[in-house]
Coordinates of C-alpha atoms in Angstrom, one line a residue:
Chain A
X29 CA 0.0 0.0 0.0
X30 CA 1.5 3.6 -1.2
X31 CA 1.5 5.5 2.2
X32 CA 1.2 9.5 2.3
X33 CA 4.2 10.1 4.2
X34 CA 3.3 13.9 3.9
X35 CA 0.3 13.4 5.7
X36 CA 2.0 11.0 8.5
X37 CA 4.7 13.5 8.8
X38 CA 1.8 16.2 9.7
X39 CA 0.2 13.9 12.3
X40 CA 3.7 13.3 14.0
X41 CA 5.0 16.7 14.1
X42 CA 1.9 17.6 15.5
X43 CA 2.0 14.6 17.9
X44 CA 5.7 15.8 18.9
X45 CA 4.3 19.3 19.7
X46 CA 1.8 17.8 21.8
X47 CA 3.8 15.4 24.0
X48 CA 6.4 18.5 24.5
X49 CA 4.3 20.6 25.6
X50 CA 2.3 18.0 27.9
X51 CA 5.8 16.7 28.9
X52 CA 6.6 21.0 30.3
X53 CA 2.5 21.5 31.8
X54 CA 2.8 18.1 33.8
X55 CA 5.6 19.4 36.2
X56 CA 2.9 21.1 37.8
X57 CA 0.9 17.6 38.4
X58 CA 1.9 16.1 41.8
X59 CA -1.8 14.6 43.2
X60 CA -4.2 12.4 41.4
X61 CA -7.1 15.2 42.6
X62 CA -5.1 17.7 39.9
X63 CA -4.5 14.8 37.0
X64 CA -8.2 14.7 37.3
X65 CA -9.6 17.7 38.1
X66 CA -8.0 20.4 39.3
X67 CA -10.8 22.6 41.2
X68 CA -11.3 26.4 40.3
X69 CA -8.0 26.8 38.7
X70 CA -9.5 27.6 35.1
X71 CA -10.5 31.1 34.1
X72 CA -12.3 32.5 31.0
X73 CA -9.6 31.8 28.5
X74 CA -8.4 28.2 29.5
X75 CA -11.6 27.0 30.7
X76 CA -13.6 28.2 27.0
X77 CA -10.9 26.7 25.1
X78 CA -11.0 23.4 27.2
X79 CA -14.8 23.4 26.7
X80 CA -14.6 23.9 23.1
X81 CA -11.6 21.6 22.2
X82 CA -13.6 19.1 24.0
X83 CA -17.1 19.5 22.5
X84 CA -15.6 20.5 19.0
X85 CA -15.3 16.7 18.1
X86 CA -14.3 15.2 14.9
X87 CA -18.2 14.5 14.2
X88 CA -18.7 18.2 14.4
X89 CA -16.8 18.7 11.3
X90 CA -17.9 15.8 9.5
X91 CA -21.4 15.0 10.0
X92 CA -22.2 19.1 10.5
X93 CA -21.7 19.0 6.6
X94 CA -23.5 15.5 6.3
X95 CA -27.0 17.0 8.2
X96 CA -26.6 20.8 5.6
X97 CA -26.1 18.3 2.6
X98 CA -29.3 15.6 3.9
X99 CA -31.5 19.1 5.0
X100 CA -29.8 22.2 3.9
X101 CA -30.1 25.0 5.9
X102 CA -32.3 24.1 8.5
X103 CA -29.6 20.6 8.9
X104 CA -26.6 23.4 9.6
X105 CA -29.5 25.4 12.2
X106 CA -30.4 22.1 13.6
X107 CA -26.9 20.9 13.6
X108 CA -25.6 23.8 15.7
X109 CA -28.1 23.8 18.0
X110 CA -27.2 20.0 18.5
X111 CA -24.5 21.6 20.5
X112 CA -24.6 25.1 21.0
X113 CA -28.1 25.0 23.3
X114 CA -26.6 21.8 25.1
X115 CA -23.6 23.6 26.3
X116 CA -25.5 27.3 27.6
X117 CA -27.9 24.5 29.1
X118 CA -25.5 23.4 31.1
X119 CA -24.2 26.6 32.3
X120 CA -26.9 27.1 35.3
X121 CA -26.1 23.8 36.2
X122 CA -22.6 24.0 36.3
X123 CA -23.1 27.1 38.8
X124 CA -25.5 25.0 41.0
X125 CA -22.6 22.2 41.1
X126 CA -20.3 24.1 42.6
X127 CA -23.3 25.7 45.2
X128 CA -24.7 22.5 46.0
X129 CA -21.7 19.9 45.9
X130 CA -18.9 22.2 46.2
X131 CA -16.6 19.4 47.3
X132 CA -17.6 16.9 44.6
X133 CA -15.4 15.1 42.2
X134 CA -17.6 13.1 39.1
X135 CA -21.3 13.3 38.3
X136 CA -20.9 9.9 40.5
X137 CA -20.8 11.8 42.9
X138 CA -23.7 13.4 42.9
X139 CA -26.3 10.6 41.8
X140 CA -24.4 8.7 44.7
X141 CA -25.4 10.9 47.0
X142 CA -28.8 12.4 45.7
X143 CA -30.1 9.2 45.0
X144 CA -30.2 5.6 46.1
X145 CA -27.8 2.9 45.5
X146 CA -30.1 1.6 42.4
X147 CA -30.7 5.3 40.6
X148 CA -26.5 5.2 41.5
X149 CA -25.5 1.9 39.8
X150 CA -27.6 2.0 36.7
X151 CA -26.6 5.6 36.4
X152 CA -22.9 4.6 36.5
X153 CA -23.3 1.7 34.1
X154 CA -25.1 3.7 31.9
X155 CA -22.5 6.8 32.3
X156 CA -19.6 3.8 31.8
X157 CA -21.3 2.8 28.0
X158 CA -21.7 6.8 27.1
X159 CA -18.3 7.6 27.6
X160 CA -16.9 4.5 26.0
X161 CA -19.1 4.2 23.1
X162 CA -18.5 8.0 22.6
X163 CA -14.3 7.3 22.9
X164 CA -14.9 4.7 20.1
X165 CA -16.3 6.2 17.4
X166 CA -14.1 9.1 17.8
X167 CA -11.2 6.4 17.6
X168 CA -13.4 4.5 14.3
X169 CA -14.5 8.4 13.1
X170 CA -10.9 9.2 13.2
X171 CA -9.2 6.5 11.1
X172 CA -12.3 6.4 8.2
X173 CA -11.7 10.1 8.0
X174 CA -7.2 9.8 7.5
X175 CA -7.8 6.5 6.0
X176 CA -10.6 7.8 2.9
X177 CA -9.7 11.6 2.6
X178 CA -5.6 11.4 4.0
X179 CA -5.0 8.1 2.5
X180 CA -3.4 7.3 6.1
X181 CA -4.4 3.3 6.3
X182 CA -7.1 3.0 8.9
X183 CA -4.8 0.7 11.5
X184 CA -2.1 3.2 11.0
X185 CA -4.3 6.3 11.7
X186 CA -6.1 4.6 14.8
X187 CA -2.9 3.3 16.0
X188 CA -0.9 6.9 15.8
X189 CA -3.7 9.0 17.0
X190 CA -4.2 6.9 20.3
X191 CA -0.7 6.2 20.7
X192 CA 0.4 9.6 20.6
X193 CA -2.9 10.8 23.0
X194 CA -2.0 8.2 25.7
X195 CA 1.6 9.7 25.9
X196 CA 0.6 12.9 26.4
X197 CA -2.8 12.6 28.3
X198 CA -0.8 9.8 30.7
X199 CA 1.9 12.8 31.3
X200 CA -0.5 15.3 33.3
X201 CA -3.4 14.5 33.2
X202 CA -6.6 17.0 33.3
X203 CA -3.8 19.9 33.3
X204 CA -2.4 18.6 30.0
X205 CA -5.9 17.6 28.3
X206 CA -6.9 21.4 29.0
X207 CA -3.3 23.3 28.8
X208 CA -2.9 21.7 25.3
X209 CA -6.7 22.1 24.2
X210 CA -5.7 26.1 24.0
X211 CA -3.8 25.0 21.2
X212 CA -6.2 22.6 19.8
X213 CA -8.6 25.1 19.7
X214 CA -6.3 27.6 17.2
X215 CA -5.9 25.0 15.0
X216 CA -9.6 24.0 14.3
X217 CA -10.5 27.6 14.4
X218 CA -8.1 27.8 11.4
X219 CA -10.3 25.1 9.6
X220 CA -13.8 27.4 10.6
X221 CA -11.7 30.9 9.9
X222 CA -9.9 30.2 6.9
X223 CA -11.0 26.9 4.5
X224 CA -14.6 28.0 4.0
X225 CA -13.7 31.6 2.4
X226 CA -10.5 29.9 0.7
X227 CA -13.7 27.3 -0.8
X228 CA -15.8 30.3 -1.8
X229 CA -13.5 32.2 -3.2
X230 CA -12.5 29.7 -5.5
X231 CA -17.0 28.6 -6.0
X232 CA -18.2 32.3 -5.9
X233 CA -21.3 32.6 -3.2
X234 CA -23.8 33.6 -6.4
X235 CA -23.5 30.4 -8.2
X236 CA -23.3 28.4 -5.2
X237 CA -26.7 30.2 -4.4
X238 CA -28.3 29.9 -7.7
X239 CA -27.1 26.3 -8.1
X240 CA -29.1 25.4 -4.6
X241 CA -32.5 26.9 -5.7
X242 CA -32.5 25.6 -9.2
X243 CA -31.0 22.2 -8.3
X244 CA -32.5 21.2 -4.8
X245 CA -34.6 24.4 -3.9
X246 CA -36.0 22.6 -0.7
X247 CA -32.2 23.0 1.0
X248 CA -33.2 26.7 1.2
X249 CA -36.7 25.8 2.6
X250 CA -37.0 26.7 6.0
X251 CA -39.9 24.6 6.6
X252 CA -39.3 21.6 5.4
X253 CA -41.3 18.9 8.0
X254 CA -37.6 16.3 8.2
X255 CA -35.5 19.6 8.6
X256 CA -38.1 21.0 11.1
X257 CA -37.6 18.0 13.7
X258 CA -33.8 17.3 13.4
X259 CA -33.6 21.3 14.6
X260 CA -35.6 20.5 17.9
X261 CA -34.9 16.9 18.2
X262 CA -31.0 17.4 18.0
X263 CA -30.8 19.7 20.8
X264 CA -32.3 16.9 23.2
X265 CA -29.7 14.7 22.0
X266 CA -26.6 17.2 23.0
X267 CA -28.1 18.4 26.3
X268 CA -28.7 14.8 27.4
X269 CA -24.9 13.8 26.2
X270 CA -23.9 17.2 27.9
X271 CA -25.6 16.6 31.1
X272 CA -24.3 12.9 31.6
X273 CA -20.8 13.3 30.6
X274 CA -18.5 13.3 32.9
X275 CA -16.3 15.4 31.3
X276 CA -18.7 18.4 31.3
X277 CA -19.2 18.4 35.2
X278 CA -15.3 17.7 35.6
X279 CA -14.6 21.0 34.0
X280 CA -17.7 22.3 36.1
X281 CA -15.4 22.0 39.3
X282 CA -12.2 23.3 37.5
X283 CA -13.6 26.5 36.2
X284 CA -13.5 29.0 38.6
X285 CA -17.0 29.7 40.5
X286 CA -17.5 33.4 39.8
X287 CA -17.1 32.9 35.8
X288 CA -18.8 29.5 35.6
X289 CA -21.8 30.8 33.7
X290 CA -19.7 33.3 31.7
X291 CA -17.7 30.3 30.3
X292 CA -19.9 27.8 29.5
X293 CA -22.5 30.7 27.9
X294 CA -19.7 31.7 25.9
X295 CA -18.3 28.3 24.9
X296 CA -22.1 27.2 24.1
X297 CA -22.0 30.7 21.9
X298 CA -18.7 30.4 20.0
X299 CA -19.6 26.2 19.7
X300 CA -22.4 27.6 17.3
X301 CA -20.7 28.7 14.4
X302 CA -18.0 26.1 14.0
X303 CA -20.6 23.2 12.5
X304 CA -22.3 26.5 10.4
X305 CA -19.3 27.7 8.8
X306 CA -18.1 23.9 7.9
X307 CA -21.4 23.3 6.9
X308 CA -21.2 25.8 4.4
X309 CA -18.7 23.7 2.8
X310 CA -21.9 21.2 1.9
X311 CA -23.7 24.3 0.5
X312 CA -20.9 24.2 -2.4
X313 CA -21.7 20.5 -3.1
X314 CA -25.2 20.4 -3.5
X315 CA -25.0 23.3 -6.0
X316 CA -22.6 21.8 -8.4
X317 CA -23.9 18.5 -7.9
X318 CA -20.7 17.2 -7.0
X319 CA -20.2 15.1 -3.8
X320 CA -18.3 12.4 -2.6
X321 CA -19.4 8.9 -2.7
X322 CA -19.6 9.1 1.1
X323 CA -22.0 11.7 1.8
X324 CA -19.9 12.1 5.7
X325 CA -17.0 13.5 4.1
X326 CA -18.0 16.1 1.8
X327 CA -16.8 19.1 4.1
X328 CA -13.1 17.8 2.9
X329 CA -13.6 16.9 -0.2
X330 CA -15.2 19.9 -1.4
X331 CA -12.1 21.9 1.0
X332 CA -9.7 19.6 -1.5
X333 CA -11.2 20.3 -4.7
X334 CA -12.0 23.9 -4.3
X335 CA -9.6 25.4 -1.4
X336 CA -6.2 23.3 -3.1
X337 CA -3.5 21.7 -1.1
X338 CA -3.3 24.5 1.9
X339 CA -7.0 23.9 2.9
X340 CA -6.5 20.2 2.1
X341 CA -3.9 20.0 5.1
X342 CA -5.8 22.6 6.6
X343 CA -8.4 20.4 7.1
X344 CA -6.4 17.1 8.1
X345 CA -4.6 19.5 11.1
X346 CA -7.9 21.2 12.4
X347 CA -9.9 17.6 12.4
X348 CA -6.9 15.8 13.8
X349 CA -6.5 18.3 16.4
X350 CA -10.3 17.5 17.2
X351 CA -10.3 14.2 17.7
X352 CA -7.0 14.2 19.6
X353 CA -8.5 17.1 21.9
X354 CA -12.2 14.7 22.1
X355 CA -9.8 11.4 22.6
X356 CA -7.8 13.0 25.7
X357 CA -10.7 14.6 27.5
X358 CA -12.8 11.3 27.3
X359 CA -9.9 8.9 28.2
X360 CA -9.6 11.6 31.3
X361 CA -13.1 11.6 32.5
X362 CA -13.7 8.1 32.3
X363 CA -10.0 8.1 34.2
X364 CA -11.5 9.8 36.7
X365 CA -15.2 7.8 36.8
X366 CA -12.9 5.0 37.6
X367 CA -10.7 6.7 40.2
X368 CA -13.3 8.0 42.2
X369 CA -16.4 5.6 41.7
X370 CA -15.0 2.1 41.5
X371 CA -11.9 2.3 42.9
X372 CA -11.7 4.4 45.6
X373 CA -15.0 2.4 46.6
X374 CA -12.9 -0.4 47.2
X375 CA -9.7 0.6 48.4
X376 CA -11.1 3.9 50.3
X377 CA -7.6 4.4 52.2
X378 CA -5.2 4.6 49.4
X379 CA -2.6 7.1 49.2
X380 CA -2.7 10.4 46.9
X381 CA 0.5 8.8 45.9
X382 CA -1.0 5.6 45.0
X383 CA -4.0 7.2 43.8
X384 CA -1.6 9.2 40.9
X385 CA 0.1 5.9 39.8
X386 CA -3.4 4.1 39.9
X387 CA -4.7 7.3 37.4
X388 CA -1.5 7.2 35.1
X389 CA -1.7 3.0 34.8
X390 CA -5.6 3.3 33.8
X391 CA -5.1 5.8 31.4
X392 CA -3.2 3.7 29.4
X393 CA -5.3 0.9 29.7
X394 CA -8.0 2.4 29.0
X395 CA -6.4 4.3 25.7
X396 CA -5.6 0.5 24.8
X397 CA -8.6 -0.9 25.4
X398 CA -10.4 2.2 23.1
X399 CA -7.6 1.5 20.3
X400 CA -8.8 -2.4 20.2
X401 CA -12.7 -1.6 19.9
X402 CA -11.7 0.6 17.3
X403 CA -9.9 -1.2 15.3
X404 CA -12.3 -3.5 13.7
X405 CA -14.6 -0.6 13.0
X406 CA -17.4 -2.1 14.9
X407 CA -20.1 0.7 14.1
X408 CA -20.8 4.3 12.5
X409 CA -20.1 7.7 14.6
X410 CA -23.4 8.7 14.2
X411 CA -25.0 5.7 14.2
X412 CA -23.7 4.8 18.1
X413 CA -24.7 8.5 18.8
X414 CA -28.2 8.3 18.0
X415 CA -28.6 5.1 19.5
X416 CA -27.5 6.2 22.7
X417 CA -29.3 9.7 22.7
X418 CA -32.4 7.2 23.8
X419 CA -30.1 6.6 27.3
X420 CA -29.0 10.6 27.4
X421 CA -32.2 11.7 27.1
X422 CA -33.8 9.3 29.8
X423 CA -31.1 11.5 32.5
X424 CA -32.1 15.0 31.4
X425 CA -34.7 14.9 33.8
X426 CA -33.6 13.1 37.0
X427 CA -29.7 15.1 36.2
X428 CA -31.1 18.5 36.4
X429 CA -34.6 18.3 38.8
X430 CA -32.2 16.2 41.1
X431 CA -29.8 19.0 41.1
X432 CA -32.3 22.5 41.8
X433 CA -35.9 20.5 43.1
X434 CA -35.5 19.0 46.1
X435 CA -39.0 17.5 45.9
X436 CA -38.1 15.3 43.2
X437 CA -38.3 11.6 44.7
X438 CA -35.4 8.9 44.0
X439 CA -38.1 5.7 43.0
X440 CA -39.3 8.4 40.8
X441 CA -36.1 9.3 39.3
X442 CA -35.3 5.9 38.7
X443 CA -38.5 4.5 37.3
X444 CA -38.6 7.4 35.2
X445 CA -34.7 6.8 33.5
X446 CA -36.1 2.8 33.3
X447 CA -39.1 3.9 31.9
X448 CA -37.4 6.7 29.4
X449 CA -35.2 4.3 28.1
X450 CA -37.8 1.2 27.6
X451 CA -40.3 3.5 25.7
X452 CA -37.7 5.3 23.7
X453 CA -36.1 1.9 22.0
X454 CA -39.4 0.7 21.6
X455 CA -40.2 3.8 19.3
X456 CA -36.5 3.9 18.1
X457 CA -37.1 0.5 16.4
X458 CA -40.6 0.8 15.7
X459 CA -41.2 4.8 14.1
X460 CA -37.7 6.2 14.2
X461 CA -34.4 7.3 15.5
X462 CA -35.1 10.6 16.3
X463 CA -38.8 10.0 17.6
X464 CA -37.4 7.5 19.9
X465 CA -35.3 10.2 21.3
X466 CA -37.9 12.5 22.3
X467 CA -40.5 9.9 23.3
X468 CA -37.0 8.6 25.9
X469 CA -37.0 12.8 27.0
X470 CA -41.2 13.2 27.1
X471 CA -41.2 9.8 29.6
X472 CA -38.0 11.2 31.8
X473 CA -40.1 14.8 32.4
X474 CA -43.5 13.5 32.9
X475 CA -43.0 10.3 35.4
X476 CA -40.2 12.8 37.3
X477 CA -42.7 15.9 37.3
X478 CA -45.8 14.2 37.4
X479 CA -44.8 11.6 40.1
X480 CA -42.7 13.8 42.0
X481 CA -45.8 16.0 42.6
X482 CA -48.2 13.2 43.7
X483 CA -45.3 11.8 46.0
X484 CA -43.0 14.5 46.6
X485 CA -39.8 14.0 48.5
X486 CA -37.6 17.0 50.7
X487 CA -34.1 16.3 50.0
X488 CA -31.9 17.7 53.0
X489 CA -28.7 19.8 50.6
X490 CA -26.7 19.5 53.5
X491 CA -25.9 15.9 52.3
X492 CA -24.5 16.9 49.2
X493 CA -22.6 20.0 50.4
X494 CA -20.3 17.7 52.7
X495 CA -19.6 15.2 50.1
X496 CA -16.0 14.7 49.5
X497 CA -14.5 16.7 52.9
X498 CA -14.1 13.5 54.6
X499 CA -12.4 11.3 51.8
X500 CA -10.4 14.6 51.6
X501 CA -9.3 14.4 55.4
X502 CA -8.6 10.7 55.1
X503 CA -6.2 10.8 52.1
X504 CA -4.5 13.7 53.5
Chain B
X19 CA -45.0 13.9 11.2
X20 CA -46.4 17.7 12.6
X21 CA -47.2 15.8 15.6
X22 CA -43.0 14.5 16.2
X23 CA -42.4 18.6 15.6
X24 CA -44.6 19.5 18.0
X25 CA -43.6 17.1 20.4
X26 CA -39.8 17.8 19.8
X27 CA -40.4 21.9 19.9
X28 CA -42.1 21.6 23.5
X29 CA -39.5 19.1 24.9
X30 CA -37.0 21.4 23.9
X31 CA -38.7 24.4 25.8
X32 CA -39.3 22.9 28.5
X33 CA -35.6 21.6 28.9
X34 CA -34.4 24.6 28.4
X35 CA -37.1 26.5 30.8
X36 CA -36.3 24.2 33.3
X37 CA -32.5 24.3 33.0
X38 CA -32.9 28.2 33.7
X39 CA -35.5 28.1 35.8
X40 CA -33.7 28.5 39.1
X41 CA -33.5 32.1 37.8
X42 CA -37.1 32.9 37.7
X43 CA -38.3 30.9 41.0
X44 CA -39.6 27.7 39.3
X45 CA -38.2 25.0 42.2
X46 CA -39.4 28.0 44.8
X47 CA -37.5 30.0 47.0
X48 CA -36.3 27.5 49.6
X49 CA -34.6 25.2 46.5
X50 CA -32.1 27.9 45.4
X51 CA -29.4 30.1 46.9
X52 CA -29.1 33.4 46.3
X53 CA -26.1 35.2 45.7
X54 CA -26.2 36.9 49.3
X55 CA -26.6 33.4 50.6
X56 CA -23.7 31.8 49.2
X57 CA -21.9 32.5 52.2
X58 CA -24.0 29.6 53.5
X59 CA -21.7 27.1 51.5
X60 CA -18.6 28.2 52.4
X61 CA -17.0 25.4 54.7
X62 CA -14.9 26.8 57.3
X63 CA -11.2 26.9 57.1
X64 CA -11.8 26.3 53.3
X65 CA -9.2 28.4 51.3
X66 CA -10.4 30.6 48.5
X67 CA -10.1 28.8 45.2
X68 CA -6.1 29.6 43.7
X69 CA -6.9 31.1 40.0
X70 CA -3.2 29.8 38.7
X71 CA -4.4 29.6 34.7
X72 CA -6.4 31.5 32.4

């Protein structure tokens, strides 16, 4: 097989430049509470960046095109809302985290201790196949998008990317996921800033425009009925992912309490326009007719064919730089879901010492572990995210009433995430993906709301405000 | 298919409602705390959070 060393060469410097820099922020690192967290050391700049490097994900730039090519503009709206409306969702809750369970470390953490030990298990398990089914198709997303656009071979591209996110992620942890992410973040921005003018430049905006309404004048159609529900169902999907993931609540506690809002407004703002201004790039396909075979990579091949060689590594940098930044922060949360709910659980008196050791060793095993599931290509990116959008959208409900209703009753919370999830397969397989979704988010308001008011409960807030002093005591 | 709209459009309000709606009362005055009552939550001999980055 002919190999693009050019291309390699580009993923390795890159990688080089990462595991430097990582290598110079990890000096810092000396506890296994900083490799996963770090609490209210992040301002505005680092903690935005971190958010977005996180959140901008290799499926942002990929199937954002996809959904503006399927449903035109209302696919780009609906696309960046996917995202954009998750992320300023979560910023109330991220303020109430840091009022309510100050002293938390995971989301464990709080359905531990708001709930019972049943709501807490299945919540965990549930939390456990999110974050590892989400870490695998960025891994599978990933190698397709090297292997049919770079020419990288798929094992090679898999094997590279993990490789070189272990090294650096193992080196320091949360600080270098986040100190690195700043850098991340410049490099996909160059992708959003620069390829898409560099494209229509080359197209001209008036043809693309006349192309779309005398080719497929329904992409301009704002009320198209398909179009219509992907822009309100999408949103349910990315504020139930947002809302479970770990990795949202651990950057919650790192960003500091006074600009918690701020940040995640702001990172839910700027998140907006990065699908939109790819998405454009789909725009330029469907008026001149002339798209890939692979509908999910159209954003690069129309950035090849129209914006030449500079956007064409453009492109490979910025998506790279994605994935890697997606890849670290997932490998670190589920580091820390580990750490703190499994084993800590059973060895409660180990060492901060041990404890760091323990959080380096699993990130590499779990970074290994990802690489092998992703190797055989086992499903589609957006195929294992719509399927699991039934089990995100079943928590909405029970996340956030648990976190600012104190009337909201455990059996309730728990029947109603059972219930959620039951229902929404049932429609998933029987009307549709998306309707599935919001029958899964309809179920998780009404049996919490609804049975909540009929049996309410009185949650005492003191419980959750002296979570983690004592572990913190014992460790020291 | 209006009906899935619908359906989808309200979900979506009321998420987002909901999500905000420690701002307007909706959990009632005893769920939330002010900013004057923060205080409240600050453990004693806590130190003040060390801004290092950003």
């Amino acid at each position: 097989m002919n190999i693009p060393w050019a291309n390699v060469l580009i993923i390795l410097l890159l990688g080089a430049l990462f595991i430097i820099s990582s290598w110079f922020i990890s000096r810092k690192v000396s506890s296994a509470d900083e490799y996963i967290g770090g609490r209210g050391k992040l301002g505005v700049a680092f903690g935005t960046t971190s958010l977005l490097a996180f959140w901008i994900t290799g499926n942002t730039i990929m199937a954002g095109p996809e959904a503006a090519y399927n449903n035109g503009i209302l696919g780009a709206l609906g696309y960046a809302a996917l995202g954009g409306f998750a992320v300023v969702a979560f910023a109330p809750l991220a303020r109430r985290i840091h009022q309510i369970i100050p002293h938390g470390r995971t989301v464990g953490d709080f359905f531990k201790n708001r709930f019972d030990r049943k709501s807490y298990y299945l919540f965990l398990a549930m939390a456990f196949v999110w974050v590892f089914g989400f870490l695998m198709t960025q891994g599978i997303g990933g190698g397709l998008l090297l292997e049919q656009i770079f020419e990288v071979p798929y094992a090679l591209a898999v094997i590279l990317t993990f490789i070189i996110v272990i090294l650096y992620s193992t080196m320091g942890g949360f600080a270098s996921v986040t100190g690195i992410a700043f850098f991340q973040v410049m490099l996909i921005l160059i992708v959003v800033i620069v390829v898409p003018p560099l494209v229509y430049l080359t197209a001209g905006v008036t043809p693309v425009y006349e192309g779309m309404s005398s080719v497929a004048p329904e992409s301009l159609d704002l009320l198209v009925p398909a179009g219509l529900l992907f822009l309100f169902a999408a949103p349910i999907v990315g504020i139930g992912e947002v809302f479970m993931d770990n990795t949202f609540w651990q950057r919650a506690y790192a960003i500091r309490k006074d600009k918690v809002v701020k940040i995640f407004s702001l990172a839910g703002v700027g998140w907006f326009f990065v699908p939109i201004a790819v998405a454009t790039l789909a725009f330029v396909a469907i008026g001149f007719q002339h798209a890939p075979d692979q509908v999910n990579q159209v954003a690069p091949f129309i950035a090849k064919v129209y914006g030449g060689q500079f956007a064409n590594w453009a492109f490979l940098v910025g998506v790279w730089a994605a994935l890697a930044s997606t890849i670290a922060a997932l490998i670190n949360a589920l580091v820390s879901l580990v750490l703190n709910d499994v084993y800590l659980k059973i060895k409660p008196n180990t060492s901060e010492k041990h404890q760091l050791k323990f959080v380096r060793f699993a990130t590499v095993v779990i970074g290994i572990v990802a690489m092998l599931f992703s190797l055989p290509q086992l499903t589609s990116m957006l195929q294992m995210l719509m399927f699991l959008g039934i089990v995100n959208a079943a928590f909405i409900f029970p996340i956030m009433y648990g976190l600012f209703w104190k009337r909201l009753n455990t059996n309730m919370s728990f029947a109603a995430a059972i219930l959620a999830i039951i229902v929404g397969y049932s429609v998933y397989y029987t009307v549709g993906d998306m309707q599935g979704i919001i029958s899964s988010g309809w179920v998780s308001f009404l049996v919490c709301w609804v049975g909540s008011l009929i049996k309410p409960a009185n949650f005492d807030w003191e419980i959750l405000r002296r979570v983690g002093l004592e572990e913190g005591a014992k460790t020291k | 298919m209006t009906f899935w709209i619908i359906a989808s459009a309200l979900l979506f309000l009321i998420t987002m409602l909901s999500a905000f709606g420690n701002y307007f009362g909706l959990y009632g005055k005893e769920e939330g705390f002010s900013q004057s009552e923060e205080k409240y939550l600050v453990v004693e001999g806590e130190k003040p959070n060390e801004h290092t980055m950003g």
